[in-house]
PDB file of N, CA and C in Angstrom:
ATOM      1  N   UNK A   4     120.310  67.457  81.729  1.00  0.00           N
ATOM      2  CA  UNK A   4     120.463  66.188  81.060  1.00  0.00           C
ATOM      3  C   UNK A   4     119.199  65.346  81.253  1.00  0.00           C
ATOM      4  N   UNK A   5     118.758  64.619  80.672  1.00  0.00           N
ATOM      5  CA  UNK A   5     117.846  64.107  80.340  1.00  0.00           C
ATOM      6  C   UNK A   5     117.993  62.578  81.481  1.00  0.00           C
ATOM      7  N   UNK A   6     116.938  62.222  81.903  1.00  0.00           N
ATOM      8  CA  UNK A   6     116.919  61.128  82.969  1.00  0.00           C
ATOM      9  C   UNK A   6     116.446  59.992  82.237  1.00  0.00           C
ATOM     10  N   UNK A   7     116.729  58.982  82.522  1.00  0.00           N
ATOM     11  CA  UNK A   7     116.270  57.702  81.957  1.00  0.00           C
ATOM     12  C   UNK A   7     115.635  56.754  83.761  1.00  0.00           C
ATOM     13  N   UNK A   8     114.928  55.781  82.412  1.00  0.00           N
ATOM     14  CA  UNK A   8     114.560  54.444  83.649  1.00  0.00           C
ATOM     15  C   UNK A   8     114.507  53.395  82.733  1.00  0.00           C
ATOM     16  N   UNK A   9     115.185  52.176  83.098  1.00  0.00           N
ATOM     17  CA  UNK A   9     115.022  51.061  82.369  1.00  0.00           C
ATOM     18  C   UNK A   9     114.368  49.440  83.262  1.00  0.00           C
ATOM     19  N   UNK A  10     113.198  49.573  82.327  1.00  0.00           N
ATOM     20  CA  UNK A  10     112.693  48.668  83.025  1.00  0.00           C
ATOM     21  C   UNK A  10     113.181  47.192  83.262  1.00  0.00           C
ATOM     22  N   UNK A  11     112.332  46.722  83.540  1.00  0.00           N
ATOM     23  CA  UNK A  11     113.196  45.240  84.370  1.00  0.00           C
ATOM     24  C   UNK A  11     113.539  44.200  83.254  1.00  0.00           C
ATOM     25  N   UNK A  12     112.660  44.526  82.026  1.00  0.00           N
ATOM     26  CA  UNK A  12     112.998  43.105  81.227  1.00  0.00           C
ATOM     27  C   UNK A  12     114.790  43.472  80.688  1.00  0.00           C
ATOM     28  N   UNK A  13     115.329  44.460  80.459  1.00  0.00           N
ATOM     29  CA  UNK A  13     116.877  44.687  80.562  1.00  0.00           C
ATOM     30  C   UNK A  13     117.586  44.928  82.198  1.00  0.00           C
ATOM     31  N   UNK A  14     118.843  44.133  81.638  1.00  0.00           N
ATOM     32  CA  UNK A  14     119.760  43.889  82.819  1.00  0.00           C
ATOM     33  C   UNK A  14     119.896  45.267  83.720  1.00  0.00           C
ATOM     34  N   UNK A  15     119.947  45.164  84.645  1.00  0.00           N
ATOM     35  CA  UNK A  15     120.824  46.932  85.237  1.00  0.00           C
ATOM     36  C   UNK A  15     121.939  46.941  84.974  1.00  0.00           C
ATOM     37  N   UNK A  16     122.498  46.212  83.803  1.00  0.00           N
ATOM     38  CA  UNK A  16     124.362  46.343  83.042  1.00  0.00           C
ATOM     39  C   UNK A  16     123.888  47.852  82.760  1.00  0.00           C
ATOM     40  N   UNK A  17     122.962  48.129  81.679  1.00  0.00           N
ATOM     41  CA  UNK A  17     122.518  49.093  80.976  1.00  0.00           C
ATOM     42  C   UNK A  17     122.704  49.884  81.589  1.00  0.00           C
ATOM     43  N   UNK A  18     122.251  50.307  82.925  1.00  0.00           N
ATOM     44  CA  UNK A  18     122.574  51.545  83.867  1.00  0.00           C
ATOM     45  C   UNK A  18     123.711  52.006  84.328  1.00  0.00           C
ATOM     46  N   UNK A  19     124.355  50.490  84.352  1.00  0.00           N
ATOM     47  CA  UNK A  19     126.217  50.840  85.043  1.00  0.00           C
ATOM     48  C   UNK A  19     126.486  51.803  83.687  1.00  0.00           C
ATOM     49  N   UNK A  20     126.065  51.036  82.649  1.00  0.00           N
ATOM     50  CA  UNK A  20     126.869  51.872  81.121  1.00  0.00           C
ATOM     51  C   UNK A  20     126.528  53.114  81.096  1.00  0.00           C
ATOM     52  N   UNK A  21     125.162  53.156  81.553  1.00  0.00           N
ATOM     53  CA  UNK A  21     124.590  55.071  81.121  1.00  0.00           C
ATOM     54  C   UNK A  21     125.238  55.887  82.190  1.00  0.00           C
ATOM     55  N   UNK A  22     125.101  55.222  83.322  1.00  0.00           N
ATOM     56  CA  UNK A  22     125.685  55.929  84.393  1.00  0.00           C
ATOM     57  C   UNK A  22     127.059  55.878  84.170  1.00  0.00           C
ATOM     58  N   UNK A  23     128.132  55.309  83.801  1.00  0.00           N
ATOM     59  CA  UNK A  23     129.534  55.964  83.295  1.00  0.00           C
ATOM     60  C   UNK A  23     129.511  56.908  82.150  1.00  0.00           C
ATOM     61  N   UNK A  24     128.270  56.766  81.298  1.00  0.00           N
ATOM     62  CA  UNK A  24     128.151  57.828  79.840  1.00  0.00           C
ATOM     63  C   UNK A  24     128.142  59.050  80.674  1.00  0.00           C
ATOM     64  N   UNK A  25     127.759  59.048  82.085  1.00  0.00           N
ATOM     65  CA  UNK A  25     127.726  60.660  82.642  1.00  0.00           C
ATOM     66  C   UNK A  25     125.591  60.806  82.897  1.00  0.00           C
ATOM     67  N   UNK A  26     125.124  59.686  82.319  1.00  0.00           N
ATOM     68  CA  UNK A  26     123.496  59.872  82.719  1.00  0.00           C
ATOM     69  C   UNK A  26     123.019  59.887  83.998  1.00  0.00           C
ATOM     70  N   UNK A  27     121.990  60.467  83.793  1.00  0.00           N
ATOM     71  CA  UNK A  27     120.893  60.012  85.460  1.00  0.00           C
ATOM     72  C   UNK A  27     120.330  58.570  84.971  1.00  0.00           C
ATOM     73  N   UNK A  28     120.420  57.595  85.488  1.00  0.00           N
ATOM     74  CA  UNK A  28     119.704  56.422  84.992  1.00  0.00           C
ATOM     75  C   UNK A  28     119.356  55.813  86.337  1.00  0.00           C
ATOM     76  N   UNK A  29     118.299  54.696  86.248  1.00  0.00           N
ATOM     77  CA  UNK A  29     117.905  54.201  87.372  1.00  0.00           C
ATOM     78  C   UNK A  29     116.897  52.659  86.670  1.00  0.00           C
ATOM     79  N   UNK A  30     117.107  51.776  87.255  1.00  0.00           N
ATOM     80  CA  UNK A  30     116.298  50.422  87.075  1.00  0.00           C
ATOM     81  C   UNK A  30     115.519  50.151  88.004  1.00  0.00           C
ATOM     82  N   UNK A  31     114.676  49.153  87.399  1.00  0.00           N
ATOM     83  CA  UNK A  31     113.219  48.727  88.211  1.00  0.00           C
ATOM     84  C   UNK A  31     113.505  48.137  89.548  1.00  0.00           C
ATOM     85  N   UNK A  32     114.954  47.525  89.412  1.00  0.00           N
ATOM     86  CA  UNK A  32     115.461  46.875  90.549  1.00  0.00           C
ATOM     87  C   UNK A  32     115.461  47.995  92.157  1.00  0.00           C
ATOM     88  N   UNK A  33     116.575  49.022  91.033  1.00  0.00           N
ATOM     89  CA  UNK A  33     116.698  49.934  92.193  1.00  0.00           C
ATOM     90  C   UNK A  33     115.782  50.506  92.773  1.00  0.00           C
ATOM     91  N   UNK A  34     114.679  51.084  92.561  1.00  0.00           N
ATOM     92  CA  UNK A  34     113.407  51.773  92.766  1.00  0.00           C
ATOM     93  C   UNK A  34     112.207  50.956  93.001  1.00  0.00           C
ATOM     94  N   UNK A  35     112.592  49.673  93.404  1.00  0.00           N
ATOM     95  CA  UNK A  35     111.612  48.471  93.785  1.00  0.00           C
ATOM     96  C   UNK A  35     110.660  48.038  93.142  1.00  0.00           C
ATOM     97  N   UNK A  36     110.264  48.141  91.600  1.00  0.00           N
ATOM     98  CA  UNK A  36     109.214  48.491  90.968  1.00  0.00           C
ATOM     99  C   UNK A  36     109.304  46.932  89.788  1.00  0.00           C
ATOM    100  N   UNK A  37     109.505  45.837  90.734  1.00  0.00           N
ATOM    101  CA  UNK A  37     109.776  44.849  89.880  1.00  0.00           C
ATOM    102  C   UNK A  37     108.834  43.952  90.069  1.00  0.00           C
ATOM    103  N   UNK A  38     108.407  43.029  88.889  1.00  0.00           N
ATOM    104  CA  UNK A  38     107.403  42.456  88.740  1.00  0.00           C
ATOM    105  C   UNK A  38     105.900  43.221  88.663  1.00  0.00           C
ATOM    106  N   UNK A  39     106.175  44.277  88.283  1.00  0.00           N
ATOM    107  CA  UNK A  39     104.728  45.265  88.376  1.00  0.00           C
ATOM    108  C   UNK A  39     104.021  45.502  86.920  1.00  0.00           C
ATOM    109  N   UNK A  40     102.779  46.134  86.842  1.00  0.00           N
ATOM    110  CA  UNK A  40     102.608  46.141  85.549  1.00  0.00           C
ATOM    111  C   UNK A  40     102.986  47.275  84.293  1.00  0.00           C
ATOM    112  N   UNK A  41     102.917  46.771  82.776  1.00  0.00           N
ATOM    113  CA  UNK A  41     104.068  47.843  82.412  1.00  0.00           C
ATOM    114  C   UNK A  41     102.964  49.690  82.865  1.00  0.00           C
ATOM    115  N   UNK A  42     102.039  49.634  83.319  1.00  0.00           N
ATOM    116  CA  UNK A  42     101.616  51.029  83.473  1.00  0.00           C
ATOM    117  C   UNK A  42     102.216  51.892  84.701  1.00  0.00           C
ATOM    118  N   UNK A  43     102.859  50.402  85.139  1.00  0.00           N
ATOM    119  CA  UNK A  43     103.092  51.409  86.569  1.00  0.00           C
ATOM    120  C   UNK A  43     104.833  51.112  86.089  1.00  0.00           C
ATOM    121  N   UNK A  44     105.302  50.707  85.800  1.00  0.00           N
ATOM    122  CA  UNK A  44     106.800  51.574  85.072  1.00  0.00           C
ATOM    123  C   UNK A  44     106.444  52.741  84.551  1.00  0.00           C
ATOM    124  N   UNK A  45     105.196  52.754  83.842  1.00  0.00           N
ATOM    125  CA  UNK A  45     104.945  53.968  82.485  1.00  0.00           C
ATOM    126  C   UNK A  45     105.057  55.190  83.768  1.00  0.00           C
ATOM    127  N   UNK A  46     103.981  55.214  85.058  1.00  0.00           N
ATOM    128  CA  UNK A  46     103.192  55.629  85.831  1.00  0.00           C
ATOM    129  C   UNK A  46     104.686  56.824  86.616  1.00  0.00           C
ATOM    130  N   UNK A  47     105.541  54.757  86.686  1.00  0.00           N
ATOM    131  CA  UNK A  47     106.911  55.507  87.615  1.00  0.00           C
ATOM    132  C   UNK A  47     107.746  56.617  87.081  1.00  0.00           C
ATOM    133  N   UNK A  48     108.283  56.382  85.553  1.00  0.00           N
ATOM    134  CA  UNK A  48     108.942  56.992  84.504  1.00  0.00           C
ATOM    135  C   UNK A  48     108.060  59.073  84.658  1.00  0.00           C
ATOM    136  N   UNK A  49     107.210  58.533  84.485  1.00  0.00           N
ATOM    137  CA  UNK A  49     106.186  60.324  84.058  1.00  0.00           C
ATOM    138  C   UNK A  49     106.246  60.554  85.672  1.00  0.00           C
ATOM    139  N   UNK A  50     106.550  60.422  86.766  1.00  0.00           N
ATOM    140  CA  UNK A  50     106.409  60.805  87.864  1.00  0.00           C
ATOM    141  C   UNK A  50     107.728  61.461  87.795  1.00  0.00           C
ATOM    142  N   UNK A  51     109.119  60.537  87.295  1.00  0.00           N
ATOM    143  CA  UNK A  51     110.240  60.870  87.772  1.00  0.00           C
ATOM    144  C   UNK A  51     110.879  61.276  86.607  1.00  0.00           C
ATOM    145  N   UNK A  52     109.473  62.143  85.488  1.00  0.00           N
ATOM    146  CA  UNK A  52     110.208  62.959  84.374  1.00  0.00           C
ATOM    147  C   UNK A  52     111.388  61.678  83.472  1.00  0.00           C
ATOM    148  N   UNK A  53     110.781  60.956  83.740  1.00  0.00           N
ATOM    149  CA  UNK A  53     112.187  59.998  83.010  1.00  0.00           C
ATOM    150  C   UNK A  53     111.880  59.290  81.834  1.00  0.00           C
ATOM    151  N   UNK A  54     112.586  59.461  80.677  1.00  0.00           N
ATOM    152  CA  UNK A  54     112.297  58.503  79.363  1.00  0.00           C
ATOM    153  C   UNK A  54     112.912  57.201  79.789  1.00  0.00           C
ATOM    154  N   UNK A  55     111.706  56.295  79.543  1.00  0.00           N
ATOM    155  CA  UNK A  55     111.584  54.544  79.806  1.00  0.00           C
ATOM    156  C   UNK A  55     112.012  53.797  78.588  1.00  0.00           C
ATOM    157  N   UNK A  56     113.083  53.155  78.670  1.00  0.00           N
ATOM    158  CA  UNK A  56     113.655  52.333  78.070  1.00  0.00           C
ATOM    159  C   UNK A  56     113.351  50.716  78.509  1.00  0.00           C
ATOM    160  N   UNK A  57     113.004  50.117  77.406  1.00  0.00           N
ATOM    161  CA  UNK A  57     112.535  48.833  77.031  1.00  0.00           C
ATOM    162  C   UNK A  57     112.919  47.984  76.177  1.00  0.00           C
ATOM    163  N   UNK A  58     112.495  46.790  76.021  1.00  0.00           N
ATOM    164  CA  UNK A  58     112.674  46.034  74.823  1.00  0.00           C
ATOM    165  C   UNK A  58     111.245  45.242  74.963  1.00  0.00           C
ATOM    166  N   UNK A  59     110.096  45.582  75.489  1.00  0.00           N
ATOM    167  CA  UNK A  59     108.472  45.101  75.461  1.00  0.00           C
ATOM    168  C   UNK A  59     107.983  46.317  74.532  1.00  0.00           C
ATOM    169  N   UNK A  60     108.202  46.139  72.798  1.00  0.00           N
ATOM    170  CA  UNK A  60     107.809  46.745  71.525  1.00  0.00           C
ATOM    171  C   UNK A  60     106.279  46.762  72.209  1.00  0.00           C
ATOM    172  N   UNK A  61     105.698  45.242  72.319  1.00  0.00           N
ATOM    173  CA  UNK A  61     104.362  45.290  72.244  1.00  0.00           C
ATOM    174  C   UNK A  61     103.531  46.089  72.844  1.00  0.00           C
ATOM    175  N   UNK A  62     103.647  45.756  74.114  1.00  0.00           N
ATOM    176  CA  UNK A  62     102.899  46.235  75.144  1.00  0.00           C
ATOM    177  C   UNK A  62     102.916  48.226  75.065  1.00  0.00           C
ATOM    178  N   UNK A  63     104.314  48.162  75.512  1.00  0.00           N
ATOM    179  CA  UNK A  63     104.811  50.009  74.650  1.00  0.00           C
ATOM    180  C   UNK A  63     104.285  50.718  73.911  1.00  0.00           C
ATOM    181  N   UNK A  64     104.077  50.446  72.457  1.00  0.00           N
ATOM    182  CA  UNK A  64     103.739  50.874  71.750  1.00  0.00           C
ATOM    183  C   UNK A  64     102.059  51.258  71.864  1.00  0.00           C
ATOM    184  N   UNK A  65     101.239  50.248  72.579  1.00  0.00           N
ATOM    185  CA  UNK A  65      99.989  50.620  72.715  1.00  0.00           C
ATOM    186  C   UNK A  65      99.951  51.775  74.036  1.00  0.00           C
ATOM    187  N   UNK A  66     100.932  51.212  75.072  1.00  0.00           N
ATOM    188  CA  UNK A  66     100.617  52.284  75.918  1.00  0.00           C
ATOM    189  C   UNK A  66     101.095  53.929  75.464  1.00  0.00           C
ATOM    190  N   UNK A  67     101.995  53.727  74.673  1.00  0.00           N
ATOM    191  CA  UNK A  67     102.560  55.342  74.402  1.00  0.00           C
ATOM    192  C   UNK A  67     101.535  56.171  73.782  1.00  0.00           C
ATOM    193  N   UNK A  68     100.295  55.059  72.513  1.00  0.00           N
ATOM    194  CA  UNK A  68      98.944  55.588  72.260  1.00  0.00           C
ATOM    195  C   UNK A  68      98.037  55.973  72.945  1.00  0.00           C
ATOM    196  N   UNK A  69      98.041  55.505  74.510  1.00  0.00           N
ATOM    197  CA  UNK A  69      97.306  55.704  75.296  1.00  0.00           C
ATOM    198  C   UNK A  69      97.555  56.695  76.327  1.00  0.00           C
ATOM    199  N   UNK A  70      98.769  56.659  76.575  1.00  0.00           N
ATOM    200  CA  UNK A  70      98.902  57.630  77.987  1.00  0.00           C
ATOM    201  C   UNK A  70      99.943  58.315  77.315  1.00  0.00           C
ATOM    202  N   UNK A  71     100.065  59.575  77.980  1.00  0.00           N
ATOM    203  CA  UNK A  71     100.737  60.374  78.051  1.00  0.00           C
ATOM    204  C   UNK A  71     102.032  59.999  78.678  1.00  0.00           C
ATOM    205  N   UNK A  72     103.530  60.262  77.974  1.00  0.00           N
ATOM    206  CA  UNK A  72     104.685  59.877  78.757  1.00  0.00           C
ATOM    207  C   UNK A  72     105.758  60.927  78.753  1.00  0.00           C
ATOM    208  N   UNK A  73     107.002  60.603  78.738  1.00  0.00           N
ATOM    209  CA  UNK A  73     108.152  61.532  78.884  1.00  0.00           C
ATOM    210  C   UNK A  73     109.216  60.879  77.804  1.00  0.00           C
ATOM    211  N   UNK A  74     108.370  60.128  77.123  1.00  0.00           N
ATOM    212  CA  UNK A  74     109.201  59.369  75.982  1.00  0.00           C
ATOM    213  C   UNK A  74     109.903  57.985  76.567  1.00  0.00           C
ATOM    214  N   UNK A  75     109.840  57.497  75.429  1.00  0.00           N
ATOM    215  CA  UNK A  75     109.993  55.778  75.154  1.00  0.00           C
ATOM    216  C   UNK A  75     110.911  55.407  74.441  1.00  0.00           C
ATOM    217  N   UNK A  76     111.824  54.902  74.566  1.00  0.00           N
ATOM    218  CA  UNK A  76     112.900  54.217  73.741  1.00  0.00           C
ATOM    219  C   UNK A  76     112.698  52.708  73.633  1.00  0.00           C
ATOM    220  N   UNK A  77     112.281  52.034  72.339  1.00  0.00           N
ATOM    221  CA  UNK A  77     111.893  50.778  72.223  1.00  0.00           C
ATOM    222  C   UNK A  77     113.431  50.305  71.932  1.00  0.00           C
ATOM    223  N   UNK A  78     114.071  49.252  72.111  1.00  0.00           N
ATOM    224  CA  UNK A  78     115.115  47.992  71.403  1.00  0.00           C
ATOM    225  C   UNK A  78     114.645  46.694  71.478  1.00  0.00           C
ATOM    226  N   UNK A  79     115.092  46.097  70.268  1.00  0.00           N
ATOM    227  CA  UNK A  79     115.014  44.917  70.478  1.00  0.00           C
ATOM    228  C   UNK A  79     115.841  43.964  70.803  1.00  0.00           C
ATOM    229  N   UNK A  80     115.638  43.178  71.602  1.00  0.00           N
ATOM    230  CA  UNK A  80     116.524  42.258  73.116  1.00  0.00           C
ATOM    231  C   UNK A  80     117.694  42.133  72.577  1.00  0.00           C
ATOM    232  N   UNK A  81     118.794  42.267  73.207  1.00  0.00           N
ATOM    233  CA  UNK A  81     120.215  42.098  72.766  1.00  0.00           C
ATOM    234  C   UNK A  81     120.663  41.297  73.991  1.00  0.00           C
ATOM    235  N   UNK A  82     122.092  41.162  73.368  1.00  0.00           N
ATOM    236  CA  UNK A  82     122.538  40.026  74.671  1.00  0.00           C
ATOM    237  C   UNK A  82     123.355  40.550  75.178  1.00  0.00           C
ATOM    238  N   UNK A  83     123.781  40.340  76.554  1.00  0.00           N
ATOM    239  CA  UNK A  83     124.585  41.037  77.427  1.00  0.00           C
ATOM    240  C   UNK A  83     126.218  41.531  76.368  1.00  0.00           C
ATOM    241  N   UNK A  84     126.284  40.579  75.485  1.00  0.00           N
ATOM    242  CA  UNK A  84     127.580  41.015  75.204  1.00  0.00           C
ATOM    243  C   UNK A  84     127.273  42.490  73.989  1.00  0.00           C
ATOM    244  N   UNK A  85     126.236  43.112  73.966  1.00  0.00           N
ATOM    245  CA  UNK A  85     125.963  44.289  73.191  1.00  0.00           C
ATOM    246  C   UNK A  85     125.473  45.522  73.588  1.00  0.00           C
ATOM    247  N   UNK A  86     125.173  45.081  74.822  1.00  0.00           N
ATOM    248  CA  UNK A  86     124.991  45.825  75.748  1.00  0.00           C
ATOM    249  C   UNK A  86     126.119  47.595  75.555  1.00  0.00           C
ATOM    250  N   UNK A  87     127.058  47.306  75.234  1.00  0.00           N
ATOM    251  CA  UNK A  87     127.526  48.594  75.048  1.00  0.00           C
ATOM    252  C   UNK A  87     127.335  49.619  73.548  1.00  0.00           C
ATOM    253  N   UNK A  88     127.341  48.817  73.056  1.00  0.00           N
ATOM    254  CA  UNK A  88     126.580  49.197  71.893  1.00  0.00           C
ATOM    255  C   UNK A  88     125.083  49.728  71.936  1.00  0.00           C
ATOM    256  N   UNK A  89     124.814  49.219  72.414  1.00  0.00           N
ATOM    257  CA  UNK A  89     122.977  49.699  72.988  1.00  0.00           C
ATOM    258  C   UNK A  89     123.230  51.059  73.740  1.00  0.00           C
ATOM    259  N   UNK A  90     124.058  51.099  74.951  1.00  0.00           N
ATOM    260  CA  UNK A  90     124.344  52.665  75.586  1.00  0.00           C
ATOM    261  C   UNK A  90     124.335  53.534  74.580  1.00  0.00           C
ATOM    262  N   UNK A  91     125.486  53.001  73.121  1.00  0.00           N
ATOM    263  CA  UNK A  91     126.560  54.187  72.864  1.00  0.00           C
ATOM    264  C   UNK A  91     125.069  54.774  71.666  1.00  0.00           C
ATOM    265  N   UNK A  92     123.995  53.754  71.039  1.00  0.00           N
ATOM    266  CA  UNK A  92     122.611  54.093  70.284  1.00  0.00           C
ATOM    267  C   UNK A  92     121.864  55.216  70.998  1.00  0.00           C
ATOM    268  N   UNK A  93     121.722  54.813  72.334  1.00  0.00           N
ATOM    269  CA  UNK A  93     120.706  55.231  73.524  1.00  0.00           C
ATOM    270  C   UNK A  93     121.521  56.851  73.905  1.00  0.00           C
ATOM    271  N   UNK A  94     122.664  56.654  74.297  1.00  0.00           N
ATOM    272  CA  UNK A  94     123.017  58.153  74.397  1.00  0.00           C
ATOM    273  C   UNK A  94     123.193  59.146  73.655  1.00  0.00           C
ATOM    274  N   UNK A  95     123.432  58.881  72.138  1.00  0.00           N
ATOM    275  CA  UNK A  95     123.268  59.264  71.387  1.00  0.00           C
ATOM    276  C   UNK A  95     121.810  60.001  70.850  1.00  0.00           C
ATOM    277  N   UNK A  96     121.034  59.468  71.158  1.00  0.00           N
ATOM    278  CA  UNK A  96     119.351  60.226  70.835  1.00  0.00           C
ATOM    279  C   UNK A  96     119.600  60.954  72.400  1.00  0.00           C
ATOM    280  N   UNK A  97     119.637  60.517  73.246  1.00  0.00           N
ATOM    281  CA  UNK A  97     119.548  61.152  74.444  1.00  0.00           C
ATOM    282  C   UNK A  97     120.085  62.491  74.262  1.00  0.00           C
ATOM    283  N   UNK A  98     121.109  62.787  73.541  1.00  0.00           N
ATOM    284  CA  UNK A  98     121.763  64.198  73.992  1.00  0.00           C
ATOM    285  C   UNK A  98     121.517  65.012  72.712  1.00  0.00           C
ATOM    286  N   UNK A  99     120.912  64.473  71.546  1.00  0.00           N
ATOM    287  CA  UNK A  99     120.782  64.912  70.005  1.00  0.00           C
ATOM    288  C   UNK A  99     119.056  65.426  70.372  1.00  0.00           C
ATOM    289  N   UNK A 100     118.446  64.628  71.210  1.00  0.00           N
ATOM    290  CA  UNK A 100     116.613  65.367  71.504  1.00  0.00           C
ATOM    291  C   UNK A 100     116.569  65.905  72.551  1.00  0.00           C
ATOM    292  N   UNK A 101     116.385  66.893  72.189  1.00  0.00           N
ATOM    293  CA  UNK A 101     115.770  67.530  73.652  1.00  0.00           C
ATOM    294  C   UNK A 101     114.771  68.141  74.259  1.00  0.00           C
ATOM    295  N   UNK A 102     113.428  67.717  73.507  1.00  0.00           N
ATOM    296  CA  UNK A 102     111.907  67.248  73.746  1.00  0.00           C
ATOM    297  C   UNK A 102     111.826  65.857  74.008  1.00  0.00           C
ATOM    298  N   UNK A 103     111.540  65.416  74.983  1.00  0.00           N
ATOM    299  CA  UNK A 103     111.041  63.934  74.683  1.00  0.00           C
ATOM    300  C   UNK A 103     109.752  63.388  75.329  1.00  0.00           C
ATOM    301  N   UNK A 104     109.076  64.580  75.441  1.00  0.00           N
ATOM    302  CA  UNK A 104     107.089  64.143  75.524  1.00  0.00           C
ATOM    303  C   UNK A 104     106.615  63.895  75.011  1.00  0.00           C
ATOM    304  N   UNK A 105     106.265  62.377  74.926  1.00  0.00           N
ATOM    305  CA  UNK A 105     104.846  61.410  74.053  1.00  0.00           C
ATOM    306  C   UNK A 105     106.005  61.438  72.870  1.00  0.00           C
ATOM    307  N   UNK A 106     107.572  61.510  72.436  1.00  0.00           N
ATOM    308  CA  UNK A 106     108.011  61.028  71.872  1.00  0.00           C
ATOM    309  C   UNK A 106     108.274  59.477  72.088  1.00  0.00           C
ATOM    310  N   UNK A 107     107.774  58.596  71.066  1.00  0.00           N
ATOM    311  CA  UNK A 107     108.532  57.197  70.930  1.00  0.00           C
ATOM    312  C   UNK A 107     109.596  56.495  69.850  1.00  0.00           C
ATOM    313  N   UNK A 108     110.749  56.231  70.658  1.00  0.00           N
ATOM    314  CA  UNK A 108     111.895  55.985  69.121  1.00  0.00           C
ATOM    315  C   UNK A 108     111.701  54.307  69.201  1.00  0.00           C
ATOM    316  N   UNK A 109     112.045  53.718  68.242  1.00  0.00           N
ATOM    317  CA  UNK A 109     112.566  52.606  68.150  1.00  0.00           C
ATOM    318  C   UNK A 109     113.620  52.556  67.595  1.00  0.00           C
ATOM    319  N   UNK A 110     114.971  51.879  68.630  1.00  0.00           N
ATOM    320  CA  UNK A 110     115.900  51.876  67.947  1.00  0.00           C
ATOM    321  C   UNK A 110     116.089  50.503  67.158  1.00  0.00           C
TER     322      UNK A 110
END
């Protein structure tokens, strides 16, 4: 199964959700990696084989041109109350791809 990491600008709700979908998931919180810059999420994610989930389009999108990753899932910011809806998008590509090097989706 495919591992995720979601960085800090989304809640760790997101993780309780993936992690009941049955995922490996993990946040910036948990893995201490908060307030850092987005290369070293990028840096953390390709270390720990994990597609990085975001809602920083900007910044993302240039780094996925630049470095090499394990794939990127862009969204744009939702509010806690959609949050499940966002899992049920997110697990859905998760278990339908199963390459996800230097792939970037936007959902």
């Amino acid at each position: 199964m495919i591992k995720v990491y979601i960085d800090e600008d989304i809640s760790p709700l997101l993780v309780k959700i993936l992690k009941n979908k049955g995922f490996d998931a993990v946040s910036a919180a948990e893995v201490g990696i908060q307030e850092k810059k987005d290369e070293q999420h990028l840096a953390y994610a390709n270390q720990e084989n994990r597609v990085i989930i975001t809602f920083n389009k900007k910044d993302f999108l240039k780094l996925a041109q630049t470095y090499p990753h394990k794939g990127i899932i862009l969204y744009n910011q939702v509010s806690l109350l959609k949050y499940a809806a966002l899992a049920k998008k997110i697990a859905e590509k998760l278990i339908l791809i199963r390459e996800w090097s230097n792939l970037l989706i936007w959902l």
